[in-house]
mmCIF file of N, CA and C in Angstrom:
data_model
loop_
_atom_site.group_PDB
_atom_site.id
_atom_site.type_symbol
_atom_site.label_atom_id
_atom_site.label_comp_id
_atom_site.label_asym_id
_atom_site.label_seq_id
_atom_site.Cartn_x
_atom_site.Cartn_y
_atom_site.Cartn_z
ATOM 1 N N UNK A 1 11.782 5.070 -30.297
ATOM 2 C CA UNK A 1 11.385 3.869 -28.797
ATOM 3 C C UNK A 1 12.199 3.103 -27.849
ATOM 4 N N UNK A 2 11.953 3.184 -26.810
ATOM 5 C CA UNK A 2 12.885 2.052 -26.911
ATOM 6 C C UNK A 2 12.068 1.556 -25.322
ATOM 7 N N UNK A 3 12.684 0.164 -25.524
ATOM 8 C CA UNK A 3 11.764 -0.797 -24.233
ATOM 9 C C UNK A 3 12.789 -1.065 -23.204
ATOM 10 N N UNK A 4 11.966 -1.417 -22.768
ATOM 11 C CA UNK A 4 12.804 -2.441 -20.992
ATOM 12 C C UNK A 4 11.736 -3.019 -20.632
ATOM 13 N N UNK A 5 12.824 -3.590 -18.725
ATOM 14 C CA UNK A 5 11.507 -4.212 -17.773
ATOM 15 C C UNK A 5 12.114 -3.076 -16.724
ATOM 16 N N UNK A 6 10.881 -3.159 -16.126
ATOM 17 C CA UNK A 6 10.537 -2.133 -15.350
ATOM 18 C C UNK A 6 10.842 -3.333 -14.443
ATOM 19 N N UNK A 7 11.044 -3.370 -12.907
ATOM 20 C CA UNK A 7 10.746 -3.849 -11.485
ATOM 21 C C UNK A 7 10.356 -3.209 -10.566
ATOM 22 N N UNK A 8 9.067 -3.723 -9.810
ATOM 23 C CA UNK A 8 9.166 -2.851 -8.258
ATOM 24 C C UNK A 8 8.741 -3.463 -7.596
ATOM 25 N N UNK A 9 10.155 -3.556 -6.114
ATOM 26 C CA UNK A 9 9.899 -4.591 -5.372
ATOM 27 C C UNK A 9 9.273 -4.905 -4.147
ATOM 28 N N UNK A 10 9.416 -5.906 -4.149
ATOM 29 C CA UNK A 10 8.371 -6.309 -2.946
ATOM 30 C C UNK A 10 8.246 -4.891 -2.250
ATOM 31 N N UNK A 11 7.304 -4.663 -1.525
ATOM 32 C CA UNK A 11 7.197 -4.070 -0.178
ATOM 33 C C UNK A 11 7.906 -2.685 -0.115
ATOM 34 N N UNK A 12 7.889 -3.173 -1.829
ATOM 35 C CA UNK A 12 8.451 -1.387 -2.124
ATOM 36 C C UNK A 12 7.247 0.038 -1.739
ATOM 37 N N UNK A 13 7.592 1.208 -1.071
ATOM 38 C CA UNK A 13 6.763 2.199 -0.982
ATOM 39 C C UNK A 13 5.817 1.586 0.083
ATOM 40 N N UNK A 14 5.685 0.600 1.092
ATOM 41 C CA UNK A 14 4.589 0.069 2.002
ATOM 42 C C UNK A 14 4.967 0.832 3.758
ATOM 43 N N UNK A 15 6.124 1.143 3.287
ATOM 44 C CA UNK A 15 6.643 1.587 4.734
ATOM 45 C C UNK A 15 6.573 3.186 4.894
ATOM 46 N N UNK A 16 6.261 3.892 5.964
ATOM 47 C CA UNK A 16 6.519 5.280 5.596
ATOM 48 C C UNK A 16 7.968 6.153 5.862
ATOM 49 N N UNK A 17 7.748 6.935 5.169
ATOM 50 C CA UNK A 17 9.034 7.595 5.095
ATOM 51 C C UNK A 17 9.868 8.213 5.685
ATOM 52 N N UNK A 18 9.697 8.114 7.018
ATOM 53 C CA UNK A 18 10.727 8.187 7.966
ATOM 54 C C UNK A 18 10.766 7.215 9.085
ATOM 55 N N UNK A 19 9.876 6.118 8.819
ATOM 56 C CA UNK A 19 10.700 4.899 9.405
ATOM 57 C C UNK A 19 12.194 4.075 9.531
ATOM 58 N N UNK A 20 12.368 3.317 10.222
ATOM 59 C CA UNK A 20 14.109 3.154 10.891
ATOM 60 C C UNK A 20 14.075 1.642 9.905
ATOM 61 N N UNK A 21 13.432 1.304 9.018
ATOM 62 C CA UNK A 21 13.509 0.169 8.655
ATOM 63 C C UNK A 21 13.923 0.235 7.057
ATOM 64 N N UNK A 22 14.709 -0.459 6.255
ATOM 65 C CA UNK A 22 15.409 -0.034 5.407
ATOM 66 C C UNK A 22 14.272 -0.184 3.861
ATOM 67 N N UNK A 23 14.151 0.748 2.884
ATOM 68 C CA UNK A 23 13.069 0.493 2.379
ATOM 69 C C UNK A 23 13.706 -0.252 0.981
ATOM 70 N N UNK A 24 13.390 -0.379 0.065
ATOM 71 C CA UNK A 24 13.222 -1.360 -0.558
ATOM 72 C C UNK A 24 13.792 0.279 -1.985
ATOM 73 N N UNK A 25 15.063 -0.296 -2.777
ATOM 74 C CA UNK A 25 15.672 0.457 -3.605
ATOM 75 C C UNK A 25 14.540 -0.238 -5.448
ATOM 76 N N UNK A 26 14.273 0.794 -5.934
ATOM 77 C CA UNK A 26 13.706 0.534 -7.480
ATOM 78 C C UNK A 26 15.231 0.387 -8.076
ATOM 79 N N UNK A 27 14.508 -1.008 -9.031
ATOM 80 C CA UNK A 27 15.713 -1.516 -10.020
ATOM 81 C C UNK A 27 15.501 -0.607 -10.925
ATOM 82 N N UNK A 28 16.392 0.253 -11.624
ATOM 83 C CA UNK A 28 16.046 0.249 -12.682
ATOM 84 C C UNK A 28 16.910 1.117 -13.712
ATOM 85 N N UNK A 29 17.433 0.961 -14.963
ATOM 86 C CA UNK A 29 18.053 1.342 -15.438
ATOM 87 C C UNK A 29 18.404 2.734 -15.565
ATOM 88 N N UNK A 30 20.017 2.741 -15.033
ATOM 89 C CA UNK A 30 19.618 4.260 -14.303
ATOM 90 C C UNK A 30 20.641 5.456 -15.842
ATOM 91 N N UNK A 31 20.043 4.957 -17.149
ATOM 92 C CA UNK A 31 20.065 5.650 -18.053
ATOM 93 C C UNK A 31 19.058 6.518 -18.126
ATOM 94 N N UNK A 32 17.958 5.831 -17.138
ATOM 95 C CA UNK A 32 16.378 6.252 -18.165
ATOM 96 C C UNK A 32 15.192 6.904 -17.023
ATOM 97 N N UNK A 33 16.082 6.894 -15.762
ATOM 98 C CA UNK A 33 15.665 6.995 -14.319
ATOM 99 C C UNK A 33 15.944 7.948 -14.330
ATOM 100 N N UNK A 34 15.433 9.346 -13.278
ATOM 101 C CA UNK A 34 16.380 9.477 -12.761
ATOM 102 C C UNK A 34 15.798 10.456 -11.167
ATOM 103 N N UNK A 35 16.839 11.071 -10.483
ATOM 104 C CA UNK A 35 16.116 11.757 -9.388
ATOM 105 C C UNK A 35 16.743 13.167 -9.051
ATOM 106 N N UNK A 36 16.254 14.500 -8.901
ATOM 107 C CA UNK A 36 16.303 15.419 -9.296
ATOM 108 C C UNK A 36 16.743 16.120 -8.025
ATOM 109 N N UNK A 37 16.142 15.568 -6.821
ATOM 110 C CA UNK A 37 16.190 16.205 -5.516
ATOM 111 C C UNK A 37 16.328 14.874 -4.333
ATOM 112 N N UNK A 38 17.026 15.846 -3.116
ATOM 113 C CA UNK A 38 16.463 14.445 -1.760
ATOM 114 C C UNK A 38 16.142 13.963 -1.731
ATOM 115 N N UNK A 39 14.627 15.140 -1.471
ATOM 116 C CA UNK A 39 13.397 15.009 -1.537
ATOM 117 C C UNK A 39 12.484 14.042 -2.283
ATOM 118 N N UNK A 40 13.120 14.059 -3.437
ATOM 119 C CA UNK A 40 12.253 12.881 -4.252
ATOM 120 C C UNK A 40 13.108 12.099 -4.116
ATOM 121 N N UNK A 41 14.614 11.460 -3.773
ATOM 122 C CA UNK A 41 15.625 10.099 -3.175
ATOM 123 C C UNK A 41 14.280 9.568 -2.102
ATOM 124 N N UNK A 42 14.455 10.102 -1.462
ATOM 125 C CA UNK A 42 13.579 10.023 -0.075
ATOM 126 C C UNK A 42 11.849 9.815 -0.231
ATOM 127 N N UNK A 43 11.381 10.239 -1.089
ATOM 128 C CA UNK A 43 9.873 9.777 -0.661
ATOM 129 C C UNK A 43 10.060 8.491 -2.354
ATOM 130 N N UNK A 44 11.542 8.908 -2.405
ATOM 131 C CA UNK A 44 11.627 7.693 -4.141
ATOM 132 C C UNK A 44 10.800 7.988 -5.043
ATOM 133 N N UNK A 45 10.730 9.471 -6.048
ATOM 134 C CA UNK A 45 9.925 9.229 -6.861
ATOM 135 C C UNK A 45 10.958 9.415 -7.443
ATOM 136 N N UNK A 46 10.662 9.586 -9.273
ATOM 137 C CA UNK A 46 11.583 9.975 -9.845
ATOM 138 C C UNK A 46 11.039 10.414 -11.066
ATOM 139 N N UNK A 47 11.654 10.661 -12.226
ATOM 140 C CA UNK A 47 10.949 11.319 -13.304
ATOM 141 C C UNK A 47 12.087 11.061 -14.126
ATOM 142 N N UNK A 48 11.117 11.676 -15.413
ATOM 143 C CA UNK A 48 12.087 11.562 -17.253
ATOM 144 C C UNK A 48 12.011 12.791 -17.427
ATOM 145 N N UNK A 49 12.579 13.841 -17.505
ATOM 146 C CA UNK A 49 12.201 15.579 -18.156
ATOM 147 C C UNK A 49 12.784 15.389 -20.184
ATOM 148 N N UNK A 50 13.274 14.234 -20.636
ATOM 149 C CA UNK A 50 13.583 13.538 -21.878
ATOM 150 C C UNK A 50 12.436 13.183 -22.490
ATOM 151 N N UNK A 51 11.404 12.117 -22.168
ATOM 152 C CA UNK A 51 10.143 11.241 -22.515
ATOM 153 C C UNK A 51 9.028 11.254 -21.695
ATOM 154 N N UNK A 52 7.940 10.331 -22.321
ATOM 155 C CA UNK A 52 7.310 9.893 -22.359
ATOM 156 C C UNK A 52 6.741 8.846 -21.983
ATOM 157 N N UNK A 53 6.970 8.034 -20.544
ATOM 158 C CA UNK A 53 6.989 6.928 -20.437
ATOM 159 C C UNK A 53 5.357 6.371 -20.645
ATOM 160 N N UNK A 54 5.200 4.987 -20.725
ATOM 161 C CA UNK A 54 4.412 3.728 -21.303
ATOM 162 C C UNK A 54 4.620 3.282 -20.469
ATOM 163 N N UNK A 55 3.818 2.409 -18.733
ATOM 164 C CA UNK A 55 3.845 0.978 -18.229
ATOM 165 C C UNK A 55 3.085 0.270 -18.301
ATOM 166 N N UNK A 56 3.167 -1.310 -19.279
ATOM 167 C CA UNK A 56 2.469 -1.954 -18.951
ATOM 168 C C UNK A 56 2.690 -3.270 -17.737
ATOM 169 N N UNK A 57 1.276 -3.511 -17.003
ATOM 170 C CA UNK A 57 1.227 -4.230 -16.238
ATOM 171 C C UNK A 57 0.595 -5.271 -16.450
ATOM 172 N N UNK A 58 0.928 -6.348 -16.713
ATOM 173 C CA UNK A 58 1.271 -7.664 -17.208
ATOM 174 C C UNK A 58 0.210 -8.496 -16.938
ATOM 175 N N UNK A 59 0.412 -8.471 -15.438
ATOM 176 C CA UNK A 59 -0.603 -9.531 -14.573
ATOM 177 C C UNK A 59 -2.474 -8.777 -13.385
ATOM 178 N N UNK A 60 -2.874 -9.636 -13.556
ATOM 179 C CA UNK A 60 -3.685 -9.138 -12.625
ATOM 180 C C UNK A 60 -3.053 -9.021 -10.959
ATOM 181 N N UNK A 61 -3.503 -7.654 -10.315
ATOM 182 C CA UNK A 61 -2.874 -7.664 -9.038
ATOM 183 C C UNK A 61 -3.293 -8.588 -7.763
ATOM 184 N N UNK A 62 -3.014 -8.618 -6.342
ATOM 185 C CA UNK A 62 -3.496 -9.308 -5.699
ATOM 186 C C UNK A 62 -4.479 -8.203 -4.802
ATOM 187 N N UNK A 63 -5.964 -8.807 -4.440
ATOM 188 C CA UNK A 63 -6.923 -7.114 -3.674
ATOM 189 C C UNK A 63 -7.391 -8.424 -2.242
ATOM 190 N N UNK A 64 -6.994 -7.406 -1.882
ATOM 191 C CA UNK A 64 -7.320 -6.998 0.067
ATOM 192 C C UNK A 64 -8.887 -7.397 -0.037
ATOM 193 N N UNK A 65 -9.633 -8.687 0.882
ATOM 194 C CA UNK A 65 -10.555 -7.562 0.677
ATOM 195 C C UNK A 65 -10.719 -7.891 2.326
ATOM 196 N N UNK A 66 -11.774 -6.863 2.418
ATOM 197 C CA UNK A 66 -11.890 -6.210 4.050
ATOM 198 C C UNK A 66 -12.778 -5.252 4.444
ATOM 199 N N UNK A 67 -14.360 -6.845 4.910
ATOM 200 C CA UNK A 67 -15.360 -5.927 5.152
ATOM 201 C C UNK A 67 -16.034 -5.571 4.074
ATOM 202 N N UNK A 68 -16.066 -6.172 2.491
ATOM 203 C CA UNK A 68 -17.291 -6.291 1.656
ATOM 204 C C UNK A 68 -16.481 -4.906 0.699
ATOM 205 N N UNK A 69 -15.161 -4.492 1.186
ATOM 206 C CA UNK A 69 -14.577 -3.206 0.626
ATOM 207 C C UNK A 69 -13.098 -4.045 -0.203
ATOM 208 N N UNK A 70 -13.139 -3.997 -0.765
ATOM 209 C CA UNK A 70 -11.047 -4.031 -1.274
ATOM 210 C C UNK A 70 -10.532 -3.458 -1.119
ATOM 211 N N UNK A 71 -9.218 -3.391 -1.576
ATOM 212 C CA UNK A 71 -7.588 -2.441 -1.417
ATOM 213 C C UNK A 71 -7.053 -3.187 -2.419
ATOM 214 N N UNK A 72 -6.250 -2.225 -3.151
ATOM 215 C CA UNK A 72 -5.480 -2.492 -4.099
ATOM 216 C C UNK A 72 -4.262 -2.627 -3.085
ATOM 217 N N UNK A 73 -3.033 -3.445 -3.258
ATOM 218 C CA UNK A 73 -2.000 -3.774 -2.935
ATOM 219 C C UNK A 73 -1.067 -3.143 -3.654
ATOM 220 N N UNK A 74 -1.338 -2.388 -4.928
ATOM 221 C CA UNK A 74 -0.179 -1.654 -5.929
ATOM 222 C C UNK A 74 -1.153 -0.696 -6.960
ATOM 223 N N UNK A 75 -0.125 0.245 -6.554
ATOM 224 C CA UNK A 75 -0.468 1.806 -6.794
ATOM 225 C C UNK A 75 0.777 2.199 -7.275
ATOM 226 N N UNK A 76 -0.031 3.161 -7.924
ATOM 227 C CA UNK A 76 1.417 4.456 -8.516
ATOM 228 C C UNK A 76 0.971 5.710 -7.930
ATOM 229 N N UNK A 77 1.534 6.234 -8.072
ATOM 230 C CA UNK A 77 1.635 8.021 -7.806
ATOM 231 C C UNK A 77 2.631 8.926 -8.967
ATOM 232 N N UNK A 78 1.197 9.510 -8.809
ATOM 233 C CA UNK A 78 2.020 10.549 -10.180
ATOM 234 C C UNK A 78 1.632 12.301 -9.652
ATOM 235 N N UNK A 79 3.009 12.577 -9.881
ATOM 236 C CA UNK A 79 3.013 14.101 -9.306
ATOM 237 C C UNK A 79 2.253 13.716 -8.097
ATOM 238 N N UNK A 80 0.943 14.473 -7.783
ATOM 239 C CA UNK A 80 0.527 14.965 -6.212
ATOM 240 C C UNK A 80 -0.788 13.416 -6.075
ATOM 241 N N UNK A 81 -0.993 12.916 -6.714
ATOM 242 C CA UNK A 81 -1.886 11.495 -6.928
ATOM 243 C C UNK A 81 -1.653 10.758 -6.770
ATOM 244 N N UNK A 82 -2.466 9.579 -5.973
ATOM 245 C CA UNK A 82 -2.300 8.372 -5.982
ATOM 246 C C UNK A 82 -3.335 8.040 -6.445
ATOM 247 N N UNK A 83 -3.130 6.491 -7.298
ATOM 248 C CA UNK A 83 -4.089 5.859 -8.233
ATOM 249 C C UNK A 83 -3.802 4.471 -7.605
ATOM 250 N N UNK A 84 -4.969 3.857 -7.207
ATOM 251 C CA UNK A 84 -5.105 2.273 -6.854
ATOM 252 C C UNK A 84 -4.801 1.056 -8.183
ATOM 253 N N UNK A 85 -4.058 0.629 -8.293
ATOM 254 C CA UNK A 85 -4.052 -0.527 -9.441
ATOM 255 C C UNK A 85 -4.989 -1.850 -9.275
ATOM 256 N N UNK A 86 -5.983 -1.867 -9.936
ATOM 257 C CA UNK A 86 -6.619 -2.913 -9.400
ATOM 258 C C UNK A 86 -7.423 -4.007 -10.849
ATOM 259 N N UNK A 87 -6.236 -3.468 -11.897
ATOM 260 C CA UNK A 87 -6.811 -4.705 -12.565
ATOM 261 C C UNK A 87 -5.467 -4.439 -13.878
ATOM 262 N N UNK A 88 -5.112 -5.662 -14.651
ATOM 263 C CA UNK A 88 -3.575 -5.416 -15.432
ATOM 264 C C UNK A 88 -4.309 -3.599 -16.333
ATOM 265 N N UNK A 89 -3.309 -2.921 -16.730
ATOM 266 C CA UNK A 89 -3.716 -2.117 -16.531
ATOM 267 C C UNK A 89 -2.537 -0.613 -17.554
ATOM 268 N N UNK A 90 -3.073 0.065 -18.195
ATOM 269 C CA UNK A 90 -1.601 0.823 -18.597
ATOM 270 C C UNK A 90 -1.528 2.237 -18.576
ATOM 271 N N UNK A 91 -0.131 2.725 -17.929
ATOM 272 C CA UNK A 91 -0.289 3.763 -17.341
ATOM 273 C C UNK A 91 0.681 4.594 -18.321
ATOM 274 N N UNK A 92 0.246 5.812 -18.135
ATOM 275 C CA UNK A 92 0.514 6.918 -19.188
ATOM 276 C C UNK A 92 1.053 7.875 -17.659
ATOM 277 N N UNK A 93 2.924 8.332 -18.085
ATOM 278 C CA UNK A 93 3.342 8.827 -17.411
ATOM 279 C C UNK A 93 3.572 10.563 -18.762
ATOM 280 N N UNK A 94 3.359 11.404 -18.303
ATOM 281 C CA UNK A 94 3.580 12.954 -18.888
ATOM 282 C C UNK A 94 5.711 13.101 -18.901
ATOM 283 N N UNK A 95 6.419 13.733 -20.043
ATOM 284 C CA UNK A 95 7.317 13.918 -19.539
ATOM 285 C C UNK A 95 7.200 14.773 -18.320
ATOM 286 N N UNK A 96 8.489 14.369 -17.663
ATOM 287 C CA UNK A 96 8.603 15.429 -16.371
ATOM 288 C C UNK A 96 7.811 15.653 -15.132
ATOM 289 N N UNK A 97 6.903 15.052 -15.288
ATOM 290 C CA UNK A 97 6.158 14.657 -14.395
ATOM 291 C C UNK A 97 7.177 13.326 -13.097
ATOM 292 N N UNK A 98 6.942 13.550 -11.500
ATOM 293 C CA UNK A 98 7.899 12.788 -10.913
ATOM 294 C C UNK A 98 6.623 11.808 -11.018
ATOM 295 N N UNK A 99 7.155 9.895 -10.661
ATOM 296 C CA UNK A 99 6.375 9.022 -10.542
ATOM 297 C C UNK A 99 7.457 8.332 -9.558
ATOM 298 N N UNK A 100 6.340 7.076 -9.594
ATOM 299 C CA UNK A 100 6.479 6.315 -8.396
ATOM 300 C C UNK A 100 5.354 5.123 -8.464
ATOM 301 N N UNK A 101 5.935 3.535 -8.149
ATOM 302 C CA UNK A 101 4.731 2.928 -8.217
ATOM 303 C C UNK A 101 5.090 1.786 -6.672
ATOM 304 N N UNK A 102 4.034 1.881 -6.321
ATOM 305 C CA UNK A 102 3.834 1.409 -5.201
ATOM 306 C C UNK A 102 3.298 -0.485 -4.964
ATOM 307 N N UNK A 103 3.950 -1.302 -4.014
ATOM 308 C CA UNK A 103 3.872 -2.753 -3.887
ATOM 309 C C UNK A 103 4.084 -3.218 -2.867
ATOM 310 N N UNK A 104 2.842 -3.534 -1.685
ATOM 311 C CA UNK A 104 2.639 -3.767 -1.381
ATOM 312 C C UNK A 104 2.114 -5.213 -0.561
ATOM 313 N N UNK A 105 3.396 -6.267 -1.440
ATOM 314 C CA UNK A 105 2.640 -7.849 -1.707
ATOM 315 C C UNK A 105 4.370 -8.164 -1.365
ATOM 316 N N UNK A 106 4.302 -9.657 -1.219
ATOM 317 C CA UNK A 106 5.735 -10.160 -1.142
ATOM 318 C C UNK A 106 6.353 -10.321 -2.641
ATOM 319 N N UNK A 107 5.928 -10.386 -3.505
ATOM 320 C CA UNK A 107 6.362 -10.217 -4.850
ATOM 321 C C UNK A 107 6.667 -9.573 -5.771
ATOM 322 N N UNK A 108 7.639 -9.362 -6.662
ATOM 323 C CA UNK A 108 7.539 -8.096 -7.058
ATOM 324 C C UNK A 108 6.830 -8.187 -8.096
ATOM 325 N N UNK A 109 6.669 -7.136 -8.712
ATOM 326 C CA UNK A 109 6.138 -6.046 -10.001
ATOM 327 C C UNK A 109 6.446 -5.952 -11.126
ATOM 328 N N UNK A 110 6.295 -6.991 -12.136
ATOM 329 C CA UNK A 110 6.868 -7.024 -13.607
ATOM 330 C C UNK A 110 6.537 -6.106 -14.045
ATOM 331 N N UNK A 111 6.440 -4.892 -14.720
ATOM 332 C CA UNK A 111 6.074 -3.559 -16.003
ATOM 333 C C UNK A 111 6.709 -3.903 -17.045
ATOM 334 N N UNK A 112 6.610 -3.940 -18.144
ATOM 335 C CA UNK A 112 6.696 -3.604 -19.377
ATOM 336 C C UNK A 112 6.872 -1.831 -19.585
ATOM 337 N N UNK A 113 7.804 -1.406 -19.882
ATOM 338 C CA UNK A 113 8.062 -0.303 -19.331
ATOM 339 C C UNK A 113 8.902 0.843 -21.175
ATOM 340 N N UNK A 114 7.740 1.058 -21.984
ATOM 341 C CA UNK A 114 7.871 2.009 -22.802
ATOM 342 C C UNK A 114 7.984 3.901 -23.371
ATOM 343 N N UNK A 115 9.594 3.559 -23.661
ATOM 344 C CA UNK A 115 9.569 5.173 -23.330
ATOM 345 C C UNK A 115 9.264 5.334 -24.899
ATOM 346 N N UNK A 116 9.602 6.893 -24.574
ATOM 347 C CA UNK A 116 8.784 7.866 -26.314
ATOM 348 C C UNK A 116 10.049 9.297 -26.231
ATOM 349 N N UNK A 117 10.713 8.951 -26.661
ATOM 350 C CA UNK A 117 11.997 10.045 -26.994
ATOM 351 C C UNK A 117 11.860 11.433 -27.714
ATOM 352 N N UNK A 118 10.966 12.215 -26.796
ATOM 353 C CA UNK A 118 10.875 13.552 -28.149
ATOM 354 C C UNK A 118 11.674 14.335 -28.056
ATOM 355 N N UNK A 119 11.516 14.776 -29.055
ATOM 356 C CA UNK A 119 13.210 15.645 -29.672
ATOM 357 C C UNK A 119 12.762 17.099 -30.204
#
C-alpha cells in the first residue's frame, strides 16, 4: 500500500479537448500514473495497470447554483462514465481502468491517494 498526494490543478479538464487554450497538466508522481496512448494523453486520461487506486477528497466542493438546480464544479471520469463530486467522498478506481478528475474552479483540488498493489 502506498500513500501520496494528488493535485488536480485549477480549471483542469474544464476546456474542450480541441480548444487552442493551453490546458493545465496534472501534477502527478510519474511512477504511479501512466498514459498509454496519444488519445489518452489528449483527453488527460490516466490508468494504473498494477494497482487499485482510492482517492479521498478532503474538503467540500463548491457548488454553483443556477435556477434552483446545482452544478458540481468537480467531477471524476471513470472509463466512459462521468460522476459529479458534490460532497467529500472516496473514489475507487479499479485496476487498469482509465480515469481523470475535472476541476472547474480557480483553486487546486487536493486529494489523498492510496494505491493498493496487487500481486
